JSON list of C-alpha atoms in Angstrom, two decimals:
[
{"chain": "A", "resi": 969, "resn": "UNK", "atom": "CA", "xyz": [12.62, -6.62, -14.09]},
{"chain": "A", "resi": 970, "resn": "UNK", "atom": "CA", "xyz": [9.67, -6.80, -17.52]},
{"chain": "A", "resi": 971, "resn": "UNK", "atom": "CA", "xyz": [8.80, -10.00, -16.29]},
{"chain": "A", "resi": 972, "resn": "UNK", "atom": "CA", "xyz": [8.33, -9.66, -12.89]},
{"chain": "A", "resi": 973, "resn": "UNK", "atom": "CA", "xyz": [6.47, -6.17, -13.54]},
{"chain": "A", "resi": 974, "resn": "UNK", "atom": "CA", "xyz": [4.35, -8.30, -16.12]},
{"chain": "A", "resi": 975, "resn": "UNK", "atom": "CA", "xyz": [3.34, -10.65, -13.11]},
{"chain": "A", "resi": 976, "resn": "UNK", "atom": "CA", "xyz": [2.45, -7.65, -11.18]},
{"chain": "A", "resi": 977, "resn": "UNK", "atom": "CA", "xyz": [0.02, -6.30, -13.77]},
{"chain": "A", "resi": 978, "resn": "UNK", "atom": "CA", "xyz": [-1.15, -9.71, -14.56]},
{"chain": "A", "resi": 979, "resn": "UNK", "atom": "CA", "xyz": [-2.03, -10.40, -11.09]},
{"chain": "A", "resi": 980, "resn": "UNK", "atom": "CA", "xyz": [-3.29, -6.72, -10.27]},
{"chain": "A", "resi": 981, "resn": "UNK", "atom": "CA", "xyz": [-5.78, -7.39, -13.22]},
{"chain": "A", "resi": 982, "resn": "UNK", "atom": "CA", "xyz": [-7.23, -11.14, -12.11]},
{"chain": "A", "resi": 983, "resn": "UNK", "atom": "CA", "xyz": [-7.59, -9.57, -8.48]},
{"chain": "A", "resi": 984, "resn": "UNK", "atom": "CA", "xyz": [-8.78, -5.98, -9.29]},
{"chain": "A", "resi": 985, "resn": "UNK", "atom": "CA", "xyz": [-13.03, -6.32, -9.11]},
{"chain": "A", "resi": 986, "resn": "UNK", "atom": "CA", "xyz": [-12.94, -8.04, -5.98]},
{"chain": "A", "resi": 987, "resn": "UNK", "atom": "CA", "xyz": [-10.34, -5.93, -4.07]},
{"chain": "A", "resi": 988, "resn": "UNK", "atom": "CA", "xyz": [-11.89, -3.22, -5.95]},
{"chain": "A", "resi": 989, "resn": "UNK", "atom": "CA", "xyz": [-14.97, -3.70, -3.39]},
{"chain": "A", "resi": 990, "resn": "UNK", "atom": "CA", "xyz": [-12.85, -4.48, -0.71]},
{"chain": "A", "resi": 991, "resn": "UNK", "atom": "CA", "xyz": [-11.40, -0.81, -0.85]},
{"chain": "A", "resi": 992, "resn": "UNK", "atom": "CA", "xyz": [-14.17, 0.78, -2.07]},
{"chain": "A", "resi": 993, "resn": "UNK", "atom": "CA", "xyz": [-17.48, -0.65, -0.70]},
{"chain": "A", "resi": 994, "resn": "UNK", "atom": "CA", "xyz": [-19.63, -3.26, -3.00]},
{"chain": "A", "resi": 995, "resn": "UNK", "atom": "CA", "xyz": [-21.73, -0.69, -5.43]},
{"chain": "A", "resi": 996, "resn": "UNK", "atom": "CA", "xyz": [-19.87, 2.36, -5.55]},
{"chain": "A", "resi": 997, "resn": "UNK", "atom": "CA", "xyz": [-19.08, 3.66, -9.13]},
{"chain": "A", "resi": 998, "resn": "UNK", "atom": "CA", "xyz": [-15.55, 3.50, -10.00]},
{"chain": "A", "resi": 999, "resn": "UNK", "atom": "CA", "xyz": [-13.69, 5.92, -12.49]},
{"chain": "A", "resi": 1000, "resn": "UNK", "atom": "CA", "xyz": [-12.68, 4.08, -16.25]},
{"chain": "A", "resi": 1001, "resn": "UNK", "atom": "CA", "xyz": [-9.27, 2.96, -15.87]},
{"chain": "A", "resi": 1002, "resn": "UNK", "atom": "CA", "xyz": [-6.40, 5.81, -17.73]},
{"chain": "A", "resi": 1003, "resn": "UNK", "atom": "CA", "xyz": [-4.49, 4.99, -20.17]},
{"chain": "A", "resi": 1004, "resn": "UNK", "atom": "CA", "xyz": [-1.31, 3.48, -20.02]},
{"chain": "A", "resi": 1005, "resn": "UNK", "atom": "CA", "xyz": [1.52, 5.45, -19.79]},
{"chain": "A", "resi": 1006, "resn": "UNK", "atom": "CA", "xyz": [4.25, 5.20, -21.80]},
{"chain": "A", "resi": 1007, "resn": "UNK", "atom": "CA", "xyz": [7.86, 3.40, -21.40]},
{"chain": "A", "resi": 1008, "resn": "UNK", "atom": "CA", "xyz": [9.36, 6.96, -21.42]},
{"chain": "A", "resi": 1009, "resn": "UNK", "atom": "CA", "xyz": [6.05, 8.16, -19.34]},
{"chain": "A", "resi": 1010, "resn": "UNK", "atom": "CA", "xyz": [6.44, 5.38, -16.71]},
{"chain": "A", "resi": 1011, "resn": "UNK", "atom": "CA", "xyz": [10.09, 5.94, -16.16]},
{"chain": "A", "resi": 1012, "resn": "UNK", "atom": "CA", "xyz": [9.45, 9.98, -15.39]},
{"chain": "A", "resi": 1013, "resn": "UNK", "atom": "CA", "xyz": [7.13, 8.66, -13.17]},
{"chain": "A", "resi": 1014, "resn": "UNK", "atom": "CA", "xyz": [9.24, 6.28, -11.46]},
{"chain": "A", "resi": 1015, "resn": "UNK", "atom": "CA", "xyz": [12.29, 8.63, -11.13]},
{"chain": "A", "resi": 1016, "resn": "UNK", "atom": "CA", "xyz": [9.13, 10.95, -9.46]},
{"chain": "A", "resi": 1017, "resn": "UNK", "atom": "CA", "xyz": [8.25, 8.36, -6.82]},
{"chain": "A", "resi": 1018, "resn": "UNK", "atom": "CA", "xyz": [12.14, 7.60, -6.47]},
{"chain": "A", "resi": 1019, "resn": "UNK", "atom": "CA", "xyz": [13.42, 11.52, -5.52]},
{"chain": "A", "resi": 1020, "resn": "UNK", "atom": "CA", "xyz": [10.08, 11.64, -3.54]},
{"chain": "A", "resi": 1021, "resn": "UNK", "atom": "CA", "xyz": [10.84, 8.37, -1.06]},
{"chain": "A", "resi": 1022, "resn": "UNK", "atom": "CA", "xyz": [14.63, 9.56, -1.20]},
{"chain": "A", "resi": 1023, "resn": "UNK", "atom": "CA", "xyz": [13.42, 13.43, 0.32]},
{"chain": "A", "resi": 1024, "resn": "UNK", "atom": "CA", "xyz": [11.18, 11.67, 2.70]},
{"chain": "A", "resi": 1025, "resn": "UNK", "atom": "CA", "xyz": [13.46, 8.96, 4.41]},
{"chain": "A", "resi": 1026, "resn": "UNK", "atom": "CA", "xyz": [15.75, 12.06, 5.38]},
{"chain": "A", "resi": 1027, "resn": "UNK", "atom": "CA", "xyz": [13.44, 14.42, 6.17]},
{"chain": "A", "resi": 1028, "resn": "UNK", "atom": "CA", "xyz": [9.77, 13.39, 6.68]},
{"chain": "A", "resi": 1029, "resn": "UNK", "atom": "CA", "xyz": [6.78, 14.89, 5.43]},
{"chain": "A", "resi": 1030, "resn": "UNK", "atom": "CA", "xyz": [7.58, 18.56, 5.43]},
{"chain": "A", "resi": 1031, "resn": "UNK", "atom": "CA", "xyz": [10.79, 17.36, 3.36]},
{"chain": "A", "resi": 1032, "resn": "UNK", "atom": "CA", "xyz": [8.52, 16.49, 0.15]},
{"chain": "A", "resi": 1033, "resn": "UNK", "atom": "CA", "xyz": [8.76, 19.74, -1.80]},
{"chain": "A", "resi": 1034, "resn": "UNK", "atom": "CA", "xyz": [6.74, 19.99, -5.05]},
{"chain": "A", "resi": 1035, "resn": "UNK", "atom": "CA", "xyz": [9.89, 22.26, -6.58]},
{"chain": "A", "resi": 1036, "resn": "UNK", "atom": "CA", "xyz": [12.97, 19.79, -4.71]},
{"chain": "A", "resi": 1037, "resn": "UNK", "atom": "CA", "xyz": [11.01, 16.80, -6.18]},
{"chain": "A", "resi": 1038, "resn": "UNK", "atom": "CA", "xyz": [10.83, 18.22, -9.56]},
{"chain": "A", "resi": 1039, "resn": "UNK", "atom": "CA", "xyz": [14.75, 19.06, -9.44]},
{"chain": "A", "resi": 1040, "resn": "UNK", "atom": "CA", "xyz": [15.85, 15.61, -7.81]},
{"chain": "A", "resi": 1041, "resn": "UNK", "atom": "CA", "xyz": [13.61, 13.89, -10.35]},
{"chain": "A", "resi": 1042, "resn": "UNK", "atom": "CA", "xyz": [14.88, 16.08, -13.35]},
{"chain": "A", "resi": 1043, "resn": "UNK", "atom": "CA", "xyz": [11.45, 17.24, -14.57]},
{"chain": "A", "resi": 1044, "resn": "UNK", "atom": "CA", "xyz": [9.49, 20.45, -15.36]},
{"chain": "A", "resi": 1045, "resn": "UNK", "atom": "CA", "xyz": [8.11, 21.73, -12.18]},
{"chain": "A", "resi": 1046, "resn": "UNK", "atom": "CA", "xyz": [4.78, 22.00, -14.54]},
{"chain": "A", "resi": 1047, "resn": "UNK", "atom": "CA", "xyz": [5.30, 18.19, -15.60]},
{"chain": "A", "resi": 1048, "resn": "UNK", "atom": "CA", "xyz": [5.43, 17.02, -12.25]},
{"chain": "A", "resi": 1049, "resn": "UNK", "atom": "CA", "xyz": [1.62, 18.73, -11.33]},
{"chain": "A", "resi": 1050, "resn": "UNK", "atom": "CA", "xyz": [0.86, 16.93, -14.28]},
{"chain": "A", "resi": 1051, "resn": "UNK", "atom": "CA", "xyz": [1.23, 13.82, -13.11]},
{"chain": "A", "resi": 1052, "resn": "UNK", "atom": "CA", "xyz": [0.89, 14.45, -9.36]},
{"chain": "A", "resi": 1053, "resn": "UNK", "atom": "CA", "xyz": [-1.60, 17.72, -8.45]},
{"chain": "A", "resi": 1054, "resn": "UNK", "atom": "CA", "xyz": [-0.44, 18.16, -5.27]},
{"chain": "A", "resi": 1055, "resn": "UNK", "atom": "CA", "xyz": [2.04, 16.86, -2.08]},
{"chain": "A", "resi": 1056, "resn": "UNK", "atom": "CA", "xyz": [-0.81, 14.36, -0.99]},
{"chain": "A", "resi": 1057, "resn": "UNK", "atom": "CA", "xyz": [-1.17, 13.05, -4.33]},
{"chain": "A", "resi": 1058, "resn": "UNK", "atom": "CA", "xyz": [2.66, 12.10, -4.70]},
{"chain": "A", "resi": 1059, "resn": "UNK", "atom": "CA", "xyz": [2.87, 10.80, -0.76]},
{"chain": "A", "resi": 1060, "resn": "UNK", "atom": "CA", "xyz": [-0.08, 8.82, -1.34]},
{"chain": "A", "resi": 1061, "resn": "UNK", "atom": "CA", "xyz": [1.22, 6.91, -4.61]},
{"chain": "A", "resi": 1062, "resn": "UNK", "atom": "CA", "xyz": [4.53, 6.81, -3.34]},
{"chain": "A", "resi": 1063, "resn": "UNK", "atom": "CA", "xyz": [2.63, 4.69, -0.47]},
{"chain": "A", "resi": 1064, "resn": "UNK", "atom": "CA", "xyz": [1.23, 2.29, -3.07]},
{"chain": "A", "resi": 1065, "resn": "UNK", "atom": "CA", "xyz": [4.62, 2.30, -4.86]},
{"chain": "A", "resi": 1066, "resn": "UNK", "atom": "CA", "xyz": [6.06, 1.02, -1.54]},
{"chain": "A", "resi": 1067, "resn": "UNK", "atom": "CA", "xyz": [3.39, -1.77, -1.16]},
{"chain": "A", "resi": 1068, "resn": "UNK", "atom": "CA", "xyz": [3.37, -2.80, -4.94]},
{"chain": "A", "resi": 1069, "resn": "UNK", "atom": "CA", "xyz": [7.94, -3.33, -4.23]},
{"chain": "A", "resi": 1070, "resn": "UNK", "atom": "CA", "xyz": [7.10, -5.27, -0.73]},
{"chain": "A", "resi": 1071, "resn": "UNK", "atom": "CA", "xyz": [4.42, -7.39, -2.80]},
{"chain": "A", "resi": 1072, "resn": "UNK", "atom": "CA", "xyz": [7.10, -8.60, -5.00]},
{"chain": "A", "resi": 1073, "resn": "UNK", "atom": "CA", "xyz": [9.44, -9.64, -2.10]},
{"chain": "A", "resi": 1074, "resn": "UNK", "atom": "CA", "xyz": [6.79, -11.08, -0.15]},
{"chain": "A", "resi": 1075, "resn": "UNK", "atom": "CA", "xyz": [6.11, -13.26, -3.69]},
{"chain": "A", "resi": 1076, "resn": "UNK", "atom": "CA", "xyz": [9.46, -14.80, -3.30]},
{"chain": "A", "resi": 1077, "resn": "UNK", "atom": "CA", "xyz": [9.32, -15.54, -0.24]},
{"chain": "A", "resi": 1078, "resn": "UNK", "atom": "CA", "xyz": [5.77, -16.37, 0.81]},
{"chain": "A", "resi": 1079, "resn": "UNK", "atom": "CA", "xyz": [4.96, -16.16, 4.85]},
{"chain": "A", "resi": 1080, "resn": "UNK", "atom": "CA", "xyz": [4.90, -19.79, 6.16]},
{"chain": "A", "resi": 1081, "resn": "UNK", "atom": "CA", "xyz": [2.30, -19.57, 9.22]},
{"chain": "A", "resi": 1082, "resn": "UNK", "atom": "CA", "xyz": [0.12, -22.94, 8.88]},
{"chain": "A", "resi": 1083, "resn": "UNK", "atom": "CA", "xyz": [-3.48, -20.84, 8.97]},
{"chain": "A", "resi": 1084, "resn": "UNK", "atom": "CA", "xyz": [-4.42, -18.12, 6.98]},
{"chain": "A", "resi": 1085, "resn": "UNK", "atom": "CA", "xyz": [-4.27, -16.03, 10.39]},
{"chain": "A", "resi": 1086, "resn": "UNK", "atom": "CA", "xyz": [-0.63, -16.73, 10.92]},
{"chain": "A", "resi": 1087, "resn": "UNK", "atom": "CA", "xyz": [0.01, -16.16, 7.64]},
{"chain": "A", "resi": 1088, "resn": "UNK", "atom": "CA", "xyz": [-1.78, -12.84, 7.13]},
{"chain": "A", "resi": 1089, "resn": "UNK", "atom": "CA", "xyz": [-0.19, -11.75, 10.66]},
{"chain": "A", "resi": 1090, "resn": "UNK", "atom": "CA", "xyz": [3.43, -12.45, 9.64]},
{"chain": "A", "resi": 1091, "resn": "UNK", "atom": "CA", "xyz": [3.31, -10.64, 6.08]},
{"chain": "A", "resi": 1092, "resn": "UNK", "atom": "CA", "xyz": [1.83, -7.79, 8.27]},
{"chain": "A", "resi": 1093, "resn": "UNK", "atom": "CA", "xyz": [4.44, -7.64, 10.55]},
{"chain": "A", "resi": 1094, "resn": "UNK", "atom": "CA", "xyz": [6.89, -7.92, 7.94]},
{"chain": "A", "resi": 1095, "resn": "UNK", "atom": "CA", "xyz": [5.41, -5.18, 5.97]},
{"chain": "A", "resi": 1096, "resn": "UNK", "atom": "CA", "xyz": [5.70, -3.21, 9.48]},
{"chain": "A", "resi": 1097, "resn": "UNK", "atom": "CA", "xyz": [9.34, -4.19, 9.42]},
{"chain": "A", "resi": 1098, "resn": "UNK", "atom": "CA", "xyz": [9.79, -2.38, 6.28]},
{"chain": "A", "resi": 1099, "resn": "UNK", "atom": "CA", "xyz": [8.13, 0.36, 7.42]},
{"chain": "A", "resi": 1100, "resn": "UNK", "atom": "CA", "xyz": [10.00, 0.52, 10.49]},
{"chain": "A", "resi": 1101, "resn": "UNK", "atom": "CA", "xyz": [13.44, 0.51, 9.34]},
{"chain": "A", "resi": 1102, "resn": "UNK", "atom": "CA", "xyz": [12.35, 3.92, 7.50]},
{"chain": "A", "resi": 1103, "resn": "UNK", "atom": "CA", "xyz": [10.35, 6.06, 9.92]},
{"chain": "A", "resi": 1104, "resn": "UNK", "atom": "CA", "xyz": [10.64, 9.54, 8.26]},
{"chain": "A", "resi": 1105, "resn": "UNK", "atom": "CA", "xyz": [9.18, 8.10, 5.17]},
{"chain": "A", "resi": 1106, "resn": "UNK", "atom": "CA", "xyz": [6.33, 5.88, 7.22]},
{"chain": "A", "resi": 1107, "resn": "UNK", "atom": "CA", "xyz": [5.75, 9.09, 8.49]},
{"chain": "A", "resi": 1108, "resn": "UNK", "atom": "CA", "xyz": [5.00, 11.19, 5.73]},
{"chain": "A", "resi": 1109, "resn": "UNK", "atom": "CA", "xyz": [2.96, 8.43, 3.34]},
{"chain": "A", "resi": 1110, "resn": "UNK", "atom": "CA", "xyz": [1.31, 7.76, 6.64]},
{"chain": "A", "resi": 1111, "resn": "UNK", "atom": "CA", "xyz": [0.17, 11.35, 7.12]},
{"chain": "A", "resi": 1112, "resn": "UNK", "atom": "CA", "xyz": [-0.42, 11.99, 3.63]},
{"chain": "A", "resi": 1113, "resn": "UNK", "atom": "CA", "xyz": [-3.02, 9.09, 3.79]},
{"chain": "A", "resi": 1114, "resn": "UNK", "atom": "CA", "xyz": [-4.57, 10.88, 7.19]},
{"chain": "A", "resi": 1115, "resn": "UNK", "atom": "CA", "xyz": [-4.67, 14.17, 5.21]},
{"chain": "A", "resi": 1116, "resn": "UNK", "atom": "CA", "xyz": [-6.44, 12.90, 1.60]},
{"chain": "A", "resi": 1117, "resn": "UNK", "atom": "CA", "xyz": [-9.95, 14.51, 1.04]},
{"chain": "A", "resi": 1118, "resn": "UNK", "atom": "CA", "xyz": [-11.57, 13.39, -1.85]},
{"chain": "A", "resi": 1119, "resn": "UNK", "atom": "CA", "xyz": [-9.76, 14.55, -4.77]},
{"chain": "A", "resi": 1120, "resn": "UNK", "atom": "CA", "xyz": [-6.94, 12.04, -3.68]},
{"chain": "A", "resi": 1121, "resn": "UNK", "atom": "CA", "xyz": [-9.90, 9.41, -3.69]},
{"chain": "A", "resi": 1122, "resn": "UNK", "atom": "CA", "xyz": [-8.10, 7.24, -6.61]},
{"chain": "A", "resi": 1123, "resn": "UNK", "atom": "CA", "xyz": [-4.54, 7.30, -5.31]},
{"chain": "A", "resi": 1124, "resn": "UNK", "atom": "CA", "xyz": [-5.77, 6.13, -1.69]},
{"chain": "A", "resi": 1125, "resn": "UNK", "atom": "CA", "xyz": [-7.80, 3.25, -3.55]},
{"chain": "A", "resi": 1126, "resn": "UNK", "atom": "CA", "xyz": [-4.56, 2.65, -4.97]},
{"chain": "A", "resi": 1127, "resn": "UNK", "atom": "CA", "xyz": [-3.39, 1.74, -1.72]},
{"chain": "A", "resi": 1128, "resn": "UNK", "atom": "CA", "xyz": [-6.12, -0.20, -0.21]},
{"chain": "A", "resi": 1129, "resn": "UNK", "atom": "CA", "xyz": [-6.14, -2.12, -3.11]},
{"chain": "A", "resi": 1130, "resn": "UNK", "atom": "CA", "xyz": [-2.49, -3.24, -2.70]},
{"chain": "A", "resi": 1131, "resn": "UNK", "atom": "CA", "xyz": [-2.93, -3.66, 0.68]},
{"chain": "A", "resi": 1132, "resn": "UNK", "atom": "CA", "xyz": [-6.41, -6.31, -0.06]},
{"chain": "A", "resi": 1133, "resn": "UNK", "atom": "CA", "xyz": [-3.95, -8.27, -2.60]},
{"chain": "A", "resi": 1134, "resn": "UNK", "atom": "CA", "xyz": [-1.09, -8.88, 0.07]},
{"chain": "A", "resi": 1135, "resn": "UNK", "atom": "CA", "xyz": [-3.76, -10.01, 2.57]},
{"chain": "A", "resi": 1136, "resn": "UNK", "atom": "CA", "xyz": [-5.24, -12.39, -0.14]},
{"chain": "A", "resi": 1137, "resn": "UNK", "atom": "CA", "xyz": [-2.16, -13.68, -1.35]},
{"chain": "A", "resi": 1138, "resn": "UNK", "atom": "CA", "xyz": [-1.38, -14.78, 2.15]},
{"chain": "A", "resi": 1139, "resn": "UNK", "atom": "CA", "xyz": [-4.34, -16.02, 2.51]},
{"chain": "A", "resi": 1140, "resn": "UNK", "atom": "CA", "xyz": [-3.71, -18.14, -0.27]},
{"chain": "A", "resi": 1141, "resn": "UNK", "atom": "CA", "xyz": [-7.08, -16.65, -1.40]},
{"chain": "A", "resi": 1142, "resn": "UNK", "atom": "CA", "xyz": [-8.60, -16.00, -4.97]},
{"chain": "A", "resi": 1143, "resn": "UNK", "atom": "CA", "xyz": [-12.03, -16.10, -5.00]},
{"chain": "A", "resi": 1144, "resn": "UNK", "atom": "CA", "xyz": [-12.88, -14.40, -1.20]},
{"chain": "A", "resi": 1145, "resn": "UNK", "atom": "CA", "xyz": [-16.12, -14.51, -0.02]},
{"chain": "A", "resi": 1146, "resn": "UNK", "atom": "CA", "xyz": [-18.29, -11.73, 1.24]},
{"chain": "A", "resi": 1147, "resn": "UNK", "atom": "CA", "xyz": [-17.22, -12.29, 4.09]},
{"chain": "A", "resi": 1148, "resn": "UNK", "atom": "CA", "xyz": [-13.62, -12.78, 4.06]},
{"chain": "A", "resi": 1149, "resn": "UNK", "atom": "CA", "xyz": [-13.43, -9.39, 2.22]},
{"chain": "A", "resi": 1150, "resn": "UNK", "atom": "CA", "xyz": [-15.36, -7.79, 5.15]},
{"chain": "A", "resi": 1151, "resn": "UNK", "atom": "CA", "xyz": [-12.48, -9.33, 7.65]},
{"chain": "A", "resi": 1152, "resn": "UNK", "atom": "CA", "xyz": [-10.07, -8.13, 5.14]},
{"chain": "A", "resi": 1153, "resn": "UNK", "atom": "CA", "xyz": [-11.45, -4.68, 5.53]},
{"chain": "A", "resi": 1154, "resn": "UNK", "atom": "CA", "xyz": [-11.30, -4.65, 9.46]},
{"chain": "A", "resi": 1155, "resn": "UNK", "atom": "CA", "xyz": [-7.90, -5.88, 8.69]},
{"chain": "A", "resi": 1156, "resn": "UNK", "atom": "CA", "xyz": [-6.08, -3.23, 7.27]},
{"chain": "A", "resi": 1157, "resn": "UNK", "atom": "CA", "xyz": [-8.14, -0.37, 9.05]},
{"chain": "A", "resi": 1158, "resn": "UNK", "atom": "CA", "xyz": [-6.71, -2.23, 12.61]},
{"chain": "A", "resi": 1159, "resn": "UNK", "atom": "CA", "xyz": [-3.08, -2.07, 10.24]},
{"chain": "A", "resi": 1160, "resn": "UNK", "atom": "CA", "xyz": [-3.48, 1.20, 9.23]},
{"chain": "A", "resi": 1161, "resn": "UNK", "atom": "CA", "xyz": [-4.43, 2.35, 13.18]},
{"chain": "A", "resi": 1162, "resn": "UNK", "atom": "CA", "xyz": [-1.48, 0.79, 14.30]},
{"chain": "A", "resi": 1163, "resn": "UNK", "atom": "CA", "xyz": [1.03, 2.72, 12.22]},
{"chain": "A", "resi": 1164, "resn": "UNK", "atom": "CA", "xyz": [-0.42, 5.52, 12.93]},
{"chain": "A", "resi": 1165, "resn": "UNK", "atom": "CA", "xyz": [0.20, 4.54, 17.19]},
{"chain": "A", "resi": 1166, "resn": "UNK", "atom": "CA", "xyz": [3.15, 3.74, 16.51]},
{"chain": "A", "resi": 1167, "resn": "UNK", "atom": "CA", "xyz": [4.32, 6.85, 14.72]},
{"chain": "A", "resi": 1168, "resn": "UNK", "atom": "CA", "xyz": [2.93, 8.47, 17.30]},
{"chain": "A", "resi": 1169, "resn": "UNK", "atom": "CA", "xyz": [4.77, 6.96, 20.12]},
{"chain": "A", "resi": 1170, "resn": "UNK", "atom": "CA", "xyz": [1.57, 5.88, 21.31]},
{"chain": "A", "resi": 1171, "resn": "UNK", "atom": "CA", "xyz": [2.24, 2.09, 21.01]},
{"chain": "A", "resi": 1172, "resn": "UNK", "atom": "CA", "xyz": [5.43, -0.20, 21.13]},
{"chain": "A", "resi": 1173, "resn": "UNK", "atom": "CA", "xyz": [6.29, -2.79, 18.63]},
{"chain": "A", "resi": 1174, "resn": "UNK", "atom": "CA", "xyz": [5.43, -5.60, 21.08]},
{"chain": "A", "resi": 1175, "resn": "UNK", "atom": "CA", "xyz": [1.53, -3.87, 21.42]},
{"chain": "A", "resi": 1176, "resn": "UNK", "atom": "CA", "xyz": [1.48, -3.46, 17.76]},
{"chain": "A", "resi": 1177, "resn": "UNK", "atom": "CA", "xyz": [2.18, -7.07, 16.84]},
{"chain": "A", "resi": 1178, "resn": "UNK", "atom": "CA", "xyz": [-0.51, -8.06, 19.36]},
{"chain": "A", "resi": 1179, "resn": "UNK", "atom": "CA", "xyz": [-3.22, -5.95, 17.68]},
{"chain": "A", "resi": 1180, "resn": "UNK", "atom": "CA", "xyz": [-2.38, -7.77, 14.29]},
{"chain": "A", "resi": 1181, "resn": "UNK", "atom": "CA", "xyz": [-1.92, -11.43, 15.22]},
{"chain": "A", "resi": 1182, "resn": "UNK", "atom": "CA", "xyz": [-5.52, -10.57, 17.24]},
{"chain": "A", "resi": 1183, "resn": "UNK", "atom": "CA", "xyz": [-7.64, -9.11, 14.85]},
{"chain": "A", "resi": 1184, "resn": "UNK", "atom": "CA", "xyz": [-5.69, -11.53, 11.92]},
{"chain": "A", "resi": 1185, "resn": "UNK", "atom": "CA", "xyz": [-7.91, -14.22, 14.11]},
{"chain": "A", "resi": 1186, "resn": "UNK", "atom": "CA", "xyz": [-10.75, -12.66, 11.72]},
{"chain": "A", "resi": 1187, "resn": "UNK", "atom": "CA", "xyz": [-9.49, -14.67, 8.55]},
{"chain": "A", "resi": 1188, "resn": "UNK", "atom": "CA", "xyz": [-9.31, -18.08, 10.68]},
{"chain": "A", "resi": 1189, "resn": "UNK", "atom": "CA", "xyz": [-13.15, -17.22, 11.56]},
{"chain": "A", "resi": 1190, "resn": "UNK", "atom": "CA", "xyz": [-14.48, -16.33, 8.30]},
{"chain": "A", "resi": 1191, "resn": "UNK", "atom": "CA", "xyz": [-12.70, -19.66, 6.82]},
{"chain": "A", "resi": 1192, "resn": "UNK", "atom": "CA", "xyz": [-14.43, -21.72, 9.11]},
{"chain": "A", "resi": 1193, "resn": "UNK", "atom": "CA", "xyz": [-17.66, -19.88, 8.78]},
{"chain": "A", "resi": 1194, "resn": "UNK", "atom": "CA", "xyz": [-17.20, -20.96, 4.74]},
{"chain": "A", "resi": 1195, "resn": "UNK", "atom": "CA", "xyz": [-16.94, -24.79, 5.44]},
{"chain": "A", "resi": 1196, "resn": "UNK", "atom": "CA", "xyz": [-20.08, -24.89, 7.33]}
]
């Protein structure tokens, strides 16, 4: 829905500097934002992201072809590239595109742990949930993310990013402290480890959800650490 998109941008804007450095490290030069796309431009893209998800949740990774996305999406095979260079690029954003739809639910329905530890742990584990109920797609967003080199760079600070603002909105968190943003970071690297375990078949659900609510003791620490 426009307004609940426009709360999305909003809130991507008012949050952007600080998760900026959460994803990217405190100093490092980021690239001038691009221009907005266009209503017609943002739907392509959209229907892109859509045929994408669709091709992975049946088939996985090796699923996501350049030329099947292009005809499921009903674009140029040339206007696709465009917009995506390559298979990472689109897995990658597709990933963010994921987060950026849980967000929103997670909005309307907040998690309800009394500490920002239970709190963070449970819209974790929720975002898991997600995750789980579609493992072909986990799958290939969480390889693509394994396989980015640089020139995905933007599109995997894309995700971070997300990822910061979920943590911080369960939090209840708008102005974190050095600190906190340094838990946050340990955070989603544990979150990001445990996917990949799990995917794996490395790790059950039960081992996975003790990793989180453990290392989501972090945000409990750093708050305390800020009322000294």
């Amino acid at each position: 829905m426009p307004t609940e998109a426009n709360r999305d941008k909003a809130a991507r804007a008012a949050t952007t500097d600080k998760a900026g450095k959460a994803a990217t490290g405190a100093g490092t030069a980021r690239p001038a934002p691009a221009s907005p796309l266009t209503e017609r431009q943002e739907a392509r893209r959209r229907r892109i992201l859509r045929a994408c998800a669709q091709l992975a949740g049946r088939g996985g990774f090796d699923a996501v072809q350049m030329r099947e996305v292009a005809e499921s999406s009903q674009v140029a095979l040339g206007t696709l590239y465009r917009y995506f260079p390559s298979k990472i690029h689109l897995l990658v954003a597709t990933m963010q595109d994921q987060l950026e739809t849980l967000h929103g639910t997670l909005r309307k329905k907040p998690p309800a742990g009394d500490t920002p530890a239970e709190r963070v742990a449970e819209t974790l584990m929720r975002a898991f949930r997600a995750l789980q109920r579609e493992p072909h797609l986990a799958d290939a967003m969480v390889r693509a993310l394994t396989f980015a080199d640089r020139s995905v760079s933007p599109e995997v600070d894309q995700v971070s990013r997300q990822t910061t603002m979920i943590i911080l909105d369960a939090m209840e968190l708008t102005d974190p402290t050095p600190e906190q943003l340094s838990a946050v970071r340990v955070i989603e690297h544990t979150w990001h480890s445990t996917l990949i375990t799990w995917l794996s078949g490395r790790a059950s659900i039960a081992q996975v959800k003790i990793d989180i609510e453990t290392v989501c003791r972090l945000m409990d620490l750093t708050a305390a650490d800020g009322h000294r």
